[in-house]
Short mmCIF file of C-alpha atoms in Angstrom, two decimals:
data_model
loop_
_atom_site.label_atom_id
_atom_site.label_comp_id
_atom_site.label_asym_id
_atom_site.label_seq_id
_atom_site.Cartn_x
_atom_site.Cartn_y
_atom_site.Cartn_z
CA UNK W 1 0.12 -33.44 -26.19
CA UNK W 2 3.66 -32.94 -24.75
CA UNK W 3 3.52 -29.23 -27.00
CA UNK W 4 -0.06 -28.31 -25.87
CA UNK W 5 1.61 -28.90 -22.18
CA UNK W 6 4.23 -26.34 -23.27
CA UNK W 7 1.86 -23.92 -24.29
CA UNK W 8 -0.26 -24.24 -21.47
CA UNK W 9 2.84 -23.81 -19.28
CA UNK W 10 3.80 -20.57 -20.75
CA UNK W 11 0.44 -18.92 -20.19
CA UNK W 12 0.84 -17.74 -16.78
CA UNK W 13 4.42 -16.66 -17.77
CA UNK W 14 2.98 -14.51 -21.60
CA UNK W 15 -0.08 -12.97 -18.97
CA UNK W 16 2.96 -11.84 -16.83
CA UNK W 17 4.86 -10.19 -18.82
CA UNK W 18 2.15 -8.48 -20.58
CA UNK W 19 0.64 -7.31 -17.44
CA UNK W 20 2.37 -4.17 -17.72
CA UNK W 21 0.09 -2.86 -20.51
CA UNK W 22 -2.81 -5.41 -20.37
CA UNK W 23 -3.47 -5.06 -16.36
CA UNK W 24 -1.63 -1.96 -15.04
CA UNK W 25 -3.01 0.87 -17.34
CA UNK W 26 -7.18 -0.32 -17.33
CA UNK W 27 -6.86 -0.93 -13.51
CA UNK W 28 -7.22 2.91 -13.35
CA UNK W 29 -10.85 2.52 -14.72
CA UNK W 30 -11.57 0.33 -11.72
CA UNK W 31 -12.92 1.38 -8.48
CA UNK W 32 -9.91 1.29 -5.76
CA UNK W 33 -10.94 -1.02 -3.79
CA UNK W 34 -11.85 -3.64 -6.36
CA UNK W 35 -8.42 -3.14 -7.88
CA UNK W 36 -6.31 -3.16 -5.55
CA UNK W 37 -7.92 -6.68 -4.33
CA UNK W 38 -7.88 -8.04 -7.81
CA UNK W 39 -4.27 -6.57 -9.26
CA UNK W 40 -2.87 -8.25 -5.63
CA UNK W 41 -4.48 -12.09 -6.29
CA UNK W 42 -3.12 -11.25 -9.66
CA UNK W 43 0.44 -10.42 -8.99
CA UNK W 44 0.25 -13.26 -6.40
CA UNK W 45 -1.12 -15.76 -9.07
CA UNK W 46 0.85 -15.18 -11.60
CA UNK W 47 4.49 -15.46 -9.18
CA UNK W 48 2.88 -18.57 -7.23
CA UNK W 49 2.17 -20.58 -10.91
CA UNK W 50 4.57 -20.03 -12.37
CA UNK W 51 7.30 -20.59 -9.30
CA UNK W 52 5.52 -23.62 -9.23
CA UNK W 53 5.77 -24.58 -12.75
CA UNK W 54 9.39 -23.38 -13.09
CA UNK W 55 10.36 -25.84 -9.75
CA UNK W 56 8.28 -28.99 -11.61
CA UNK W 57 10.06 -28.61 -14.73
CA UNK W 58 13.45 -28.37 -13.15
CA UNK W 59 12.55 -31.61 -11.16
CA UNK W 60 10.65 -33.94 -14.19
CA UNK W 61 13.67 -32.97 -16.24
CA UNK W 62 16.75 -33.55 -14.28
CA UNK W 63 16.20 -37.10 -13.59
CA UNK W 64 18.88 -38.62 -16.02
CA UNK W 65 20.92 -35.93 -13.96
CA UNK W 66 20.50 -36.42 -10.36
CA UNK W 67 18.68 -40.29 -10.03
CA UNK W 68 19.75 -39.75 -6.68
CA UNK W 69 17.32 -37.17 -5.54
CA UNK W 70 14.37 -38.73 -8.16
CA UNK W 71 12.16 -41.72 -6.93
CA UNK W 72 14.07 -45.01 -8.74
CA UNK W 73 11.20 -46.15 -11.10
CA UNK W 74 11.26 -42.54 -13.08
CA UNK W 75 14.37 -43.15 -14.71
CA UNK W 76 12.35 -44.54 -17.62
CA UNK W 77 12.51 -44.33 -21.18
CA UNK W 78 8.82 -43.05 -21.39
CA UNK W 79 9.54 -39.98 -18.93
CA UNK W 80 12.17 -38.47 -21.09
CA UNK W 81 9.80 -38.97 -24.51
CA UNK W 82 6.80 -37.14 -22.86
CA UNK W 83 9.08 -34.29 -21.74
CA UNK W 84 11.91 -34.06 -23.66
CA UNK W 85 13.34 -31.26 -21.85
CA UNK W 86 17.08 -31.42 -21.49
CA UNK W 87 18.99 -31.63 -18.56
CA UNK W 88 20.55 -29.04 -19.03
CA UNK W 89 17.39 -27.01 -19.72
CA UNK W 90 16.41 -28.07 -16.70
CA UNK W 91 19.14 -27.21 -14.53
CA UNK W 92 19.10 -23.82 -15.88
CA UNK W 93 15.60 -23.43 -14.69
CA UNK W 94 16.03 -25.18 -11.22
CA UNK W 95 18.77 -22.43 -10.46
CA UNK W 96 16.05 -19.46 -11.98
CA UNK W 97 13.91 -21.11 -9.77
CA UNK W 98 16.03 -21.18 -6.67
CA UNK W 99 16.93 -17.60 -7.18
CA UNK W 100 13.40 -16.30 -7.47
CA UNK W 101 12.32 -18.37 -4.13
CA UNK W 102 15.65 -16.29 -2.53
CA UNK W 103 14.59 -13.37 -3.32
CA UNK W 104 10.98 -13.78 -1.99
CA UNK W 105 11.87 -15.39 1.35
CA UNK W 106 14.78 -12.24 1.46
CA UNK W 107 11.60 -9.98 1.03
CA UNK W 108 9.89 -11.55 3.69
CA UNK W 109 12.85 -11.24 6.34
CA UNK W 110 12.89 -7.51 5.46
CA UNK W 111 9.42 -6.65 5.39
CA UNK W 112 9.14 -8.70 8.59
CA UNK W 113 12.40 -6.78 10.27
CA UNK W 114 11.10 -3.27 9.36
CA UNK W 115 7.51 -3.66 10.43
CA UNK W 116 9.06 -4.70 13.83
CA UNK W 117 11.81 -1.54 13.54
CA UNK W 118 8.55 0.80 12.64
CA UNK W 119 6.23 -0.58 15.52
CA UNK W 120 9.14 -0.39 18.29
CA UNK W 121 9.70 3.17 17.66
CA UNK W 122 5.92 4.18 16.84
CA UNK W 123 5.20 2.62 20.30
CA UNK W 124 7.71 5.21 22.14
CA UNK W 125 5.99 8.40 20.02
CA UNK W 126 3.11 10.06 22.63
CA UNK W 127 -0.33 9.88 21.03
CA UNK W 128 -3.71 10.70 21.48
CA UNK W 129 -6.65 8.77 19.51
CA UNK W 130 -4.04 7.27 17.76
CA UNK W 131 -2.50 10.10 16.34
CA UNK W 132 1.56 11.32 16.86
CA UNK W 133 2.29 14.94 16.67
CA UNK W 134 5.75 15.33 15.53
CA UNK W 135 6.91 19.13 16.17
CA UNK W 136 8.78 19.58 13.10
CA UNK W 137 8.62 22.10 10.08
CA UNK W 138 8.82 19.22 7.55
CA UNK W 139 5.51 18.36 5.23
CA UNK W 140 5.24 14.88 6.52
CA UNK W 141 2.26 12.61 7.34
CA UNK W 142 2.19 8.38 7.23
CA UNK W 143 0.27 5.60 8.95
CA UNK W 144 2.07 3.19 10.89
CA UNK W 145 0.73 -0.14 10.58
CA UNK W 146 0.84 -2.71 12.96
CA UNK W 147 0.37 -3.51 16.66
CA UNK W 148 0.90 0.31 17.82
CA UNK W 149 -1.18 1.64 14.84
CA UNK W 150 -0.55 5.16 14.23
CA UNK W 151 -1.07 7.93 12.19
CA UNK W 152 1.84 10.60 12.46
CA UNK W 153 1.64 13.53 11.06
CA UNK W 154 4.29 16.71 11.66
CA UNK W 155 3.13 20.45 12.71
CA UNK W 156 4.36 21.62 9.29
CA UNK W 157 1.86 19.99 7.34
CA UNK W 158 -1.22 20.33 9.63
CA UNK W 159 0.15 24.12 9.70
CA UNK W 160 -0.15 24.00 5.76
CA UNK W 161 -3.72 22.41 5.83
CA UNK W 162 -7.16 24.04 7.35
CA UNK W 163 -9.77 22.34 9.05
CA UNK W 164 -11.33 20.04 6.20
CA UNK W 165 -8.04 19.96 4.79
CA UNK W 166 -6.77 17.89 8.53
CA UNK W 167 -9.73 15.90 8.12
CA UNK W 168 -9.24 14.97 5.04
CA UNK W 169 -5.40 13.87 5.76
CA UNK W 170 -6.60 11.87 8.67
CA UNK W 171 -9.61 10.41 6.91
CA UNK W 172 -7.34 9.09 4.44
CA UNK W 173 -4.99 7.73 6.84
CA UNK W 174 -7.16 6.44 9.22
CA UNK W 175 -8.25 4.45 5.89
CA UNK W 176 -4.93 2.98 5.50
CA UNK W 177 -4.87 1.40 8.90
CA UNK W 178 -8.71 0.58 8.52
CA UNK W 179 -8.91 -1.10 5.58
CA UNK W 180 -4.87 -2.86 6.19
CA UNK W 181 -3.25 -1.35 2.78
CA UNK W 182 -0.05 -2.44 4.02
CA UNK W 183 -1.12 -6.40 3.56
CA UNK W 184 -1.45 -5.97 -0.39
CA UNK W 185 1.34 -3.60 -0.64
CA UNK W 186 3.43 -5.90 1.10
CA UNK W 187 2.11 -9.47 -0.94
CA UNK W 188 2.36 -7.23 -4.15
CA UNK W 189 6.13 -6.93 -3.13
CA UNK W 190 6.17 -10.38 -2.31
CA UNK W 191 5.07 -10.99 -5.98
CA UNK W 192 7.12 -8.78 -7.24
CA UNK W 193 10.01 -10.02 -5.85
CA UNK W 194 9.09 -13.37 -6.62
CA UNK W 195 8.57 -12.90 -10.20
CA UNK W 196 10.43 -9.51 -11.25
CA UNK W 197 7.45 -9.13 -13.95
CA UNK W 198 4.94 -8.53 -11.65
CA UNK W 199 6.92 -5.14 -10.62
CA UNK W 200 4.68 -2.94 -12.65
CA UNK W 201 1.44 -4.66 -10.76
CA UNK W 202 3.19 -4.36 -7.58
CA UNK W 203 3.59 -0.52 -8.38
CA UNK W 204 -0.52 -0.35 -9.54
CA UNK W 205 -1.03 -1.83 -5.98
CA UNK W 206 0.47 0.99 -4.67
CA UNK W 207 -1.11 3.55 -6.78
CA UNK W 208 -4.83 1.69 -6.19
CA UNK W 209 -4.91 1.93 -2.37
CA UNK W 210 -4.03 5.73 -2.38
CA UNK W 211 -6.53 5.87 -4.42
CA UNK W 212 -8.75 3.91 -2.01
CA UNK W 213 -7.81 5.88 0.77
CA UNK W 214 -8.56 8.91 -1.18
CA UNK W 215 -12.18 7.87 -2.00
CA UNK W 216 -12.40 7.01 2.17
CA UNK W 217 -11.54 10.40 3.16
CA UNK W 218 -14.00 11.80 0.12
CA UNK W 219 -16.76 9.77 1.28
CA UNK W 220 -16.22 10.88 4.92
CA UNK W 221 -15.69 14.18 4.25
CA UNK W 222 -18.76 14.49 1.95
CA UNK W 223 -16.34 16.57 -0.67
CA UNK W 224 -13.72 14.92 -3.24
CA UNK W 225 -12.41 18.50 -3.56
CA UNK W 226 -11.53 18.72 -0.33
CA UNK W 227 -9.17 15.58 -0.45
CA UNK W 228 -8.00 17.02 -3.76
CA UNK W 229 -6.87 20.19 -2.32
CA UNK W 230 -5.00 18.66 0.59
CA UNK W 231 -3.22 16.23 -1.69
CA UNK W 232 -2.15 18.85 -3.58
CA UNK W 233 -1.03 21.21 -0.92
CA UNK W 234 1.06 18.56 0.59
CA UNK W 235 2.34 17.54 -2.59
CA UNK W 236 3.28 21.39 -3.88
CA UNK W 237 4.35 21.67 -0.40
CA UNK W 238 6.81 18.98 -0.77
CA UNK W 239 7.88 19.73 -4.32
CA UNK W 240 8.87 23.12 -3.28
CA UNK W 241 11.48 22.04 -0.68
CA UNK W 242 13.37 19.16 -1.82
CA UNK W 243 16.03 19.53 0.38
CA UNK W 244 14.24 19.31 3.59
CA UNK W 245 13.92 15.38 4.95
CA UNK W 246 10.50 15.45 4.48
CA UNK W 247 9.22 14.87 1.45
CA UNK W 248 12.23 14.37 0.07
CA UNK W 249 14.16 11.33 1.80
CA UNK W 250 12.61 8.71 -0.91
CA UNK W 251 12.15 5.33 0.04
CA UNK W 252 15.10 3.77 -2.50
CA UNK W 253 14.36 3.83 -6.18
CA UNK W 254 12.78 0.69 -6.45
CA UNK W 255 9.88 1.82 -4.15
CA UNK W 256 9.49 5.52 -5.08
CA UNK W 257 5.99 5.90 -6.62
CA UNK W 258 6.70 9.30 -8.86
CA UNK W 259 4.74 12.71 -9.24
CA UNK W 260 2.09 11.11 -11.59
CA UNK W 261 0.41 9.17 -9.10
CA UNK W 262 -0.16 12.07 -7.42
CA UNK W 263 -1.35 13.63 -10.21
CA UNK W 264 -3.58 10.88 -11.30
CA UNK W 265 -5.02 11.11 -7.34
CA UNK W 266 -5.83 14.58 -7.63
CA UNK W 267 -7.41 14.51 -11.17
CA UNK W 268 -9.53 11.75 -10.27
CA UNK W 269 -10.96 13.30 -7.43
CA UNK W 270 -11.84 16.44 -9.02
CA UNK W 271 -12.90 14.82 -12.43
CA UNK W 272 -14.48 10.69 -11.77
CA UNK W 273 -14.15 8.85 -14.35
CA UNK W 274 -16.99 5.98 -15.87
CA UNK W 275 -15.85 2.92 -14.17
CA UNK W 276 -15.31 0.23 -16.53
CA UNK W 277 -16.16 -2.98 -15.06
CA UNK W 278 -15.07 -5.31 -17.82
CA UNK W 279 -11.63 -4.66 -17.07
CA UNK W 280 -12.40 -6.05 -13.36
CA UNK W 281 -13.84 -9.30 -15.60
CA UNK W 282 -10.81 -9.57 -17.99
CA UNK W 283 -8.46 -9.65 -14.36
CA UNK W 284 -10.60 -12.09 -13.00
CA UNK W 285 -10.67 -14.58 -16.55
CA UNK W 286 -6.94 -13.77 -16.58
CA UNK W 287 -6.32 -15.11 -12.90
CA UNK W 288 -8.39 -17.97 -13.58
CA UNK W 289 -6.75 -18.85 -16.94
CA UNK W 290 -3.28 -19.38 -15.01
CA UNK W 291 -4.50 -21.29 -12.10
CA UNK W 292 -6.22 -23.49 -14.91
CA UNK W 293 -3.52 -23.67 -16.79
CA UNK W 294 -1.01 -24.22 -13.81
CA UNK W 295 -3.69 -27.05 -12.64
CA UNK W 296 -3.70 -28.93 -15.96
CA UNK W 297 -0.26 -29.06 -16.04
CA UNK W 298 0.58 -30.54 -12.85
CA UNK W 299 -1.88 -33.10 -13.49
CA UNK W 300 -0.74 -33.86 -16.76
CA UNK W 301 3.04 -34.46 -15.83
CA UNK W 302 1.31 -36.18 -12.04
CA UNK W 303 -0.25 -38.64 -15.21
CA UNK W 304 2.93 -38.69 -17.14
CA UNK W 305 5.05 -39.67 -14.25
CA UNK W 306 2.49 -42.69 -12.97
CA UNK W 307 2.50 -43.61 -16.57
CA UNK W 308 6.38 -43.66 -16.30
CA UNK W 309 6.49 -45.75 -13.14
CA UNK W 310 4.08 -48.41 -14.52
CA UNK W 311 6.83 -48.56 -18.01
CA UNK W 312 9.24 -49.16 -15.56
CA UNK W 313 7.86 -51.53 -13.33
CA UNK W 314 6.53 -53.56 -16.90
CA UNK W 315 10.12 -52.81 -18.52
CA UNK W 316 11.83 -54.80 -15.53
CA UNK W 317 9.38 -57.64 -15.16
CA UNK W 318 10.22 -58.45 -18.31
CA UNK Q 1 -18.74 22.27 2.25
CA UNK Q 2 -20.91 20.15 1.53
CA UNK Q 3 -22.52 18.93 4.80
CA UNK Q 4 -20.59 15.88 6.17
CA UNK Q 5 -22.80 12.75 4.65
CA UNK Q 6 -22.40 10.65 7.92
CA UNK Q 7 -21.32 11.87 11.46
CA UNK Q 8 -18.08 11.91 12.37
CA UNK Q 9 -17.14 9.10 15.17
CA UNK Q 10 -15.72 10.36 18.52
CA UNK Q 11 -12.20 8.95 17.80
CA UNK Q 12 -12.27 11.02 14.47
CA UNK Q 13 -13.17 14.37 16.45
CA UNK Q 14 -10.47 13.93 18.80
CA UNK Q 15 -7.76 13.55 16.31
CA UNK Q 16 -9.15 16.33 14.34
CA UNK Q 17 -9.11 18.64 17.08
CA UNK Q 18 -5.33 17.41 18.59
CA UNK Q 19 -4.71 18.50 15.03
CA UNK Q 20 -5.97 21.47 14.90
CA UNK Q 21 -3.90 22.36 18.56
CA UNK Q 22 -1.06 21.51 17.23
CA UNK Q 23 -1.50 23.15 14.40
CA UNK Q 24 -2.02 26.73 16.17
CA UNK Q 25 0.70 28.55 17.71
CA UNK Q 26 -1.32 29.68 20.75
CA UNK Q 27 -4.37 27.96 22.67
CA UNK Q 28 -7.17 28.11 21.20
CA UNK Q 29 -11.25 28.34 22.50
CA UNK Q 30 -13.30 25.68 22.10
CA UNK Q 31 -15.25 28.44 19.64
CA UNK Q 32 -12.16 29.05 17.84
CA UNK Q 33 -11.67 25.19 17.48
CA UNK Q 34 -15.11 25.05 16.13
CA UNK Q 35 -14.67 27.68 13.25
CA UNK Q 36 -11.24 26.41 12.34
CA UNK Q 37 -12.83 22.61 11.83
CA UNK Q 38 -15.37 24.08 9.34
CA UNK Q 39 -18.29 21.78 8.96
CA UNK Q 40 -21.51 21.85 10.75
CA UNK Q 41 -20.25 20.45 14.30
CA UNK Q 42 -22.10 21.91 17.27
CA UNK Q 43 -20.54 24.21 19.74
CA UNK Q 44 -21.25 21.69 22.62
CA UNK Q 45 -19.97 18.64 20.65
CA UNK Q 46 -16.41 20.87 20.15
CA UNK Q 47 -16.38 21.68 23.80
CA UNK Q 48 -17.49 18.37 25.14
CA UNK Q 49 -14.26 16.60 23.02
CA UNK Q 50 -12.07 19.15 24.47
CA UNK Q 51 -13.12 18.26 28.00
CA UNK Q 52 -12.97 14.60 27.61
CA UNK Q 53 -9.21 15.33 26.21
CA UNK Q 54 -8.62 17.24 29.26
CA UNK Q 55 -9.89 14.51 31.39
CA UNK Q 56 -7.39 11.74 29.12
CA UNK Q 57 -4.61 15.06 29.86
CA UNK Q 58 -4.17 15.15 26.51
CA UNK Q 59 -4.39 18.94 26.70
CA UNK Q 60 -4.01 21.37 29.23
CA UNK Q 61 -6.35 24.64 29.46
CA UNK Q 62 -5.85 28.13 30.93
CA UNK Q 63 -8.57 30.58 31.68
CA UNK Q 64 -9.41 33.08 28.97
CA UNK Q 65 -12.42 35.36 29.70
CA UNK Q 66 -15.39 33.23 30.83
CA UNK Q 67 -14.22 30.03 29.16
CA UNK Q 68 -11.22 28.56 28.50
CA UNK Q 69 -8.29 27.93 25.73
CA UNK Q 70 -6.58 25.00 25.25
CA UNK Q 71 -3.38 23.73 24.18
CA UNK Q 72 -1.63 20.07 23.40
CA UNK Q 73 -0.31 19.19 26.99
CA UNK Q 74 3.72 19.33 26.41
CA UNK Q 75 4.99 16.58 28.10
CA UNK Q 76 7.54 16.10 30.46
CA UNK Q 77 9.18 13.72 28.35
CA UNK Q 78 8.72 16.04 24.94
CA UNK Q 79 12.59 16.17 24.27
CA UNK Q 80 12.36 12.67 24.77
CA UNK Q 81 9.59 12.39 22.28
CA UNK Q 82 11.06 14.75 19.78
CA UNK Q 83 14.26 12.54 19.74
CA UNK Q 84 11.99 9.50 18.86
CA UNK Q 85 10.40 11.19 15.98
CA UNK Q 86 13.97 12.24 14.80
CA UNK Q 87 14.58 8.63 14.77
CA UNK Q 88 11.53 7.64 12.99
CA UNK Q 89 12.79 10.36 10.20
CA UNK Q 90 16.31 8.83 10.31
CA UNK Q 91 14.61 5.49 9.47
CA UNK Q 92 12.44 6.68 6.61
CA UNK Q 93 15.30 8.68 4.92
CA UNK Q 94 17.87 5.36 5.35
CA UNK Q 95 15.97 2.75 5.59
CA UNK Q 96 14.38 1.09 2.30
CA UNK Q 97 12.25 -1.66 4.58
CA UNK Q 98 11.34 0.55 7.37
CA UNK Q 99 9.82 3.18 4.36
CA UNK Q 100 8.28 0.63 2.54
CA UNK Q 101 6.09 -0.32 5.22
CA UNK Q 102 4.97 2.71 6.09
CA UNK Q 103 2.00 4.49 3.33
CA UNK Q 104 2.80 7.92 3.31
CA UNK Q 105 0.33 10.84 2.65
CA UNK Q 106 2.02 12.19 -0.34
CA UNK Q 107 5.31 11.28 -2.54
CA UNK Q 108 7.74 13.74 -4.24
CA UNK Q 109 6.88 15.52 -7.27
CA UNK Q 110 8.58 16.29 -10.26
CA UNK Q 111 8.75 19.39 -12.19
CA UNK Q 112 6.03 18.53 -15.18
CA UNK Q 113 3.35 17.00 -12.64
CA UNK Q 114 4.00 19.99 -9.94
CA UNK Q 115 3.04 22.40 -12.79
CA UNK Q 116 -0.47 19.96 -13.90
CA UNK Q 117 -0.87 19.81 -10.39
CA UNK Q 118 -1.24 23.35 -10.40
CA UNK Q 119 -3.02 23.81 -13.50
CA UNK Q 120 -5.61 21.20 -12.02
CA UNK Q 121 -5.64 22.62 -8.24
CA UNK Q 122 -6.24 26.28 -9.79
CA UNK Q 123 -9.37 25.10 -11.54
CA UNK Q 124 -11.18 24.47 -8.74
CA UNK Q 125 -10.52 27.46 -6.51
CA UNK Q 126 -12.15 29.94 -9.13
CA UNK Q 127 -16.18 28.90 -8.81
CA UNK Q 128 -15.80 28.62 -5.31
#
């Protein structure tokens, strides 16, 4: 029983760290929208289980450890035989643990401090409709999300676009904002942060909701090669003038996204793929898998632990 | 182009069209606004935008022949403005939070995907 328990335990933690290949890559074959929803209650699964596992193991096994901080009747014989985790074991993982919850609530304060930062100087730019002109020569266009939504976009890129091209940068914009992209960006860093092998997903979340926002401004604009071409012009644009702060100034290595997803936008709007939606199915049996397995767990050491307290209570009496 | 599958909300015109302003160098007609949006928009929904902009004093207009051509209204406090965008810049290029929540249009390329890019781009533009 006690090694079934183990093995359960470690499936939210083997679906992790294969998520790179397993999850990631087919994700592509998805429709955006679908995937980015999905690969987000993924990445969030996956660093909520096993956080939670991680802190329950530290706590069942550290009992001989700190009594102190344990209810009195689980210091019993029958606890340490049903998980015969050592202490030190356990310590090890209480500090992992610790660390991991650190690092998500110092993602948090960050997130939380530059939304604020972004919204009190987006609210001083002059806009009409919701859209910032910024008079500069740069290739430079992002949505500000937030209270004072905006979309700000500088005269050297609407200069570089024509008509359809503009619509098709605000169209995908304006999806940004519309459909809240920052939200599972930002809980995809949250997971990420939380459980460093949810990075990869984190990084697919990205990619997906471009790719959403993409298929927005296609669908508005009635022509994917429209969107293509304005991608691409802003891109090339920005390739060719990496010196200039537009383009250029990327946002720390951890975050920067890469040419290829670029590339990948582009080629799927001129050239759709067959969406696959098994992979969508496989996500969704993977998700359940670890709250199932997470679930089973819990109750089994909740059982374990009663059982303990009753061995206890009989030990004493007599 | 393929005609525009559903119409384009009012909010949507009115960006598109501060866009296109600021993307000319000299005011424009509301004809001239019409061709440069492409598309199958009417004449009168162009010119009716434009007005309503003028009415929010979003732009400002000057007589040209029988009609008129309009510009983005500079503001009075446009230096003011500019410096705010500067700062805006400042925090993208130095700040790892403030960039991470905004979603940019586009992210930097490297060599090998500029030159698919261009292989895939240049497909396109010869049936057309």
């Amino acid at each position: 029983m006690t090694a079934l328990m183990l093995v359960l335990a470690l499936v939210p933690v083997v679906v992790g760290a294969n998520a790179g290949w397993s999850v990631t890559r087919p994700a592509r074959a998805m429709p955006p929208a679908l995937a980015t929803v999905l690969l987000t209650v993924f990445a969030l699964t996956v660093a909520l289980v096993t956080g939670m596992l991680l802190c329950l193991t530290a706590y069942v096994s550290t009992v001989s450890m700190f009594p102190a901080l344990h209810p009195a009747d689980w210091n019993s014989p029958y606890l340490y035989r049903e998980c015969p985790i050592p202490a030190g074991v356990g310590l090890g993982v209480g500090l992992l643990a610790a660390l991991l919850m650190t690092r998500a609530l110092v993602c948090v304060v960050r997130v939380a401090a530059g939304l604020r930062r972004t919204s009190s100087v987006a609210a001083g730019l002059p806009e009409v409709a919701g859209l910032s002109i910024m008079d500069d020569e740069t290739v430079v266009a992002y949505a500000v999300p937030g209270r004072c939504s905006r979309i700000v976009v500088s005269t050297g890129l609407l200069r570089l676009l024509d008509g359809p091209g503009r619509a098709a940068l605000l169209a995908h914009e304006r999806a940004h904002l519309r459909h809240r992209h920052h939200v599972y960006v930002q809980l995809a860093r949250l997971a990420a942060a939380a459980n460093p092998l949810m990075r990869p997903v984190s990084r697919a979340v990205d990619a997906a909701v471009e790719r959403w926002a993409d298929a927005c401004a296609a669908r508005e604009i009635g022509d994917p090669v429209v969107v293509a071409r304005a991608v691409g012009a802003a891109a090339l644009a920005g390739a060719g003038d990496p010196a200039g702060p537009g383009l250029a100034m990327g946002p720390g290595p951890a975050l920067a996204a890469g040419g290829g997803d670029v590339v990948e936008r582009v080629r799927e709007l001129l050239e759709p793929t067959t969406r696959r939606r098994t992979v969508g199915v496989r996500l969704g049996l993977m998700i359940m898998a670890c709250w199932a397995s997470g679930v089973v767990v819990v109750a089994w050491v909740h059982s374990v632990v009663e059982l303990a307290e009753i061995a206890f209570r009989t030990g004493r009496a007599t | 182009m393929a005609g525009r599958q559903n119409p384009r909300r009012s909010g949507a015109l009115e960006k598109e069209i501060v866009a296109c302003l600021a993307a000319a160098r000299w005011p424009l007609t509301p004809a001239q606004v019409q061709t440069q949006l492409g598309g199958d928009l009417a004449y009168t929904t162009v010119l009716t935008t434009l007005t309503r902009l003028h009415t929010k004093q979003a732009v400002v207009r000057e007589p040209r022949g029988r009609a008129y051509a309009y510009s983005l209204a500079v503001s009075q406090a446009d230096s003011e403005a500019g410096l705010i965008a500067h700062q805006m810049q400042k925090l993208l290029a130095e700040d790892v939070d403030t960039a991470s929540v905004l979603s940019r249009f586009v992210d930097t390329l490297d060599d090998d995907s500029e030159k698919i890019l261009r292989d895939l781009l240049g497909r396109t533009q010869d049936p057309r």
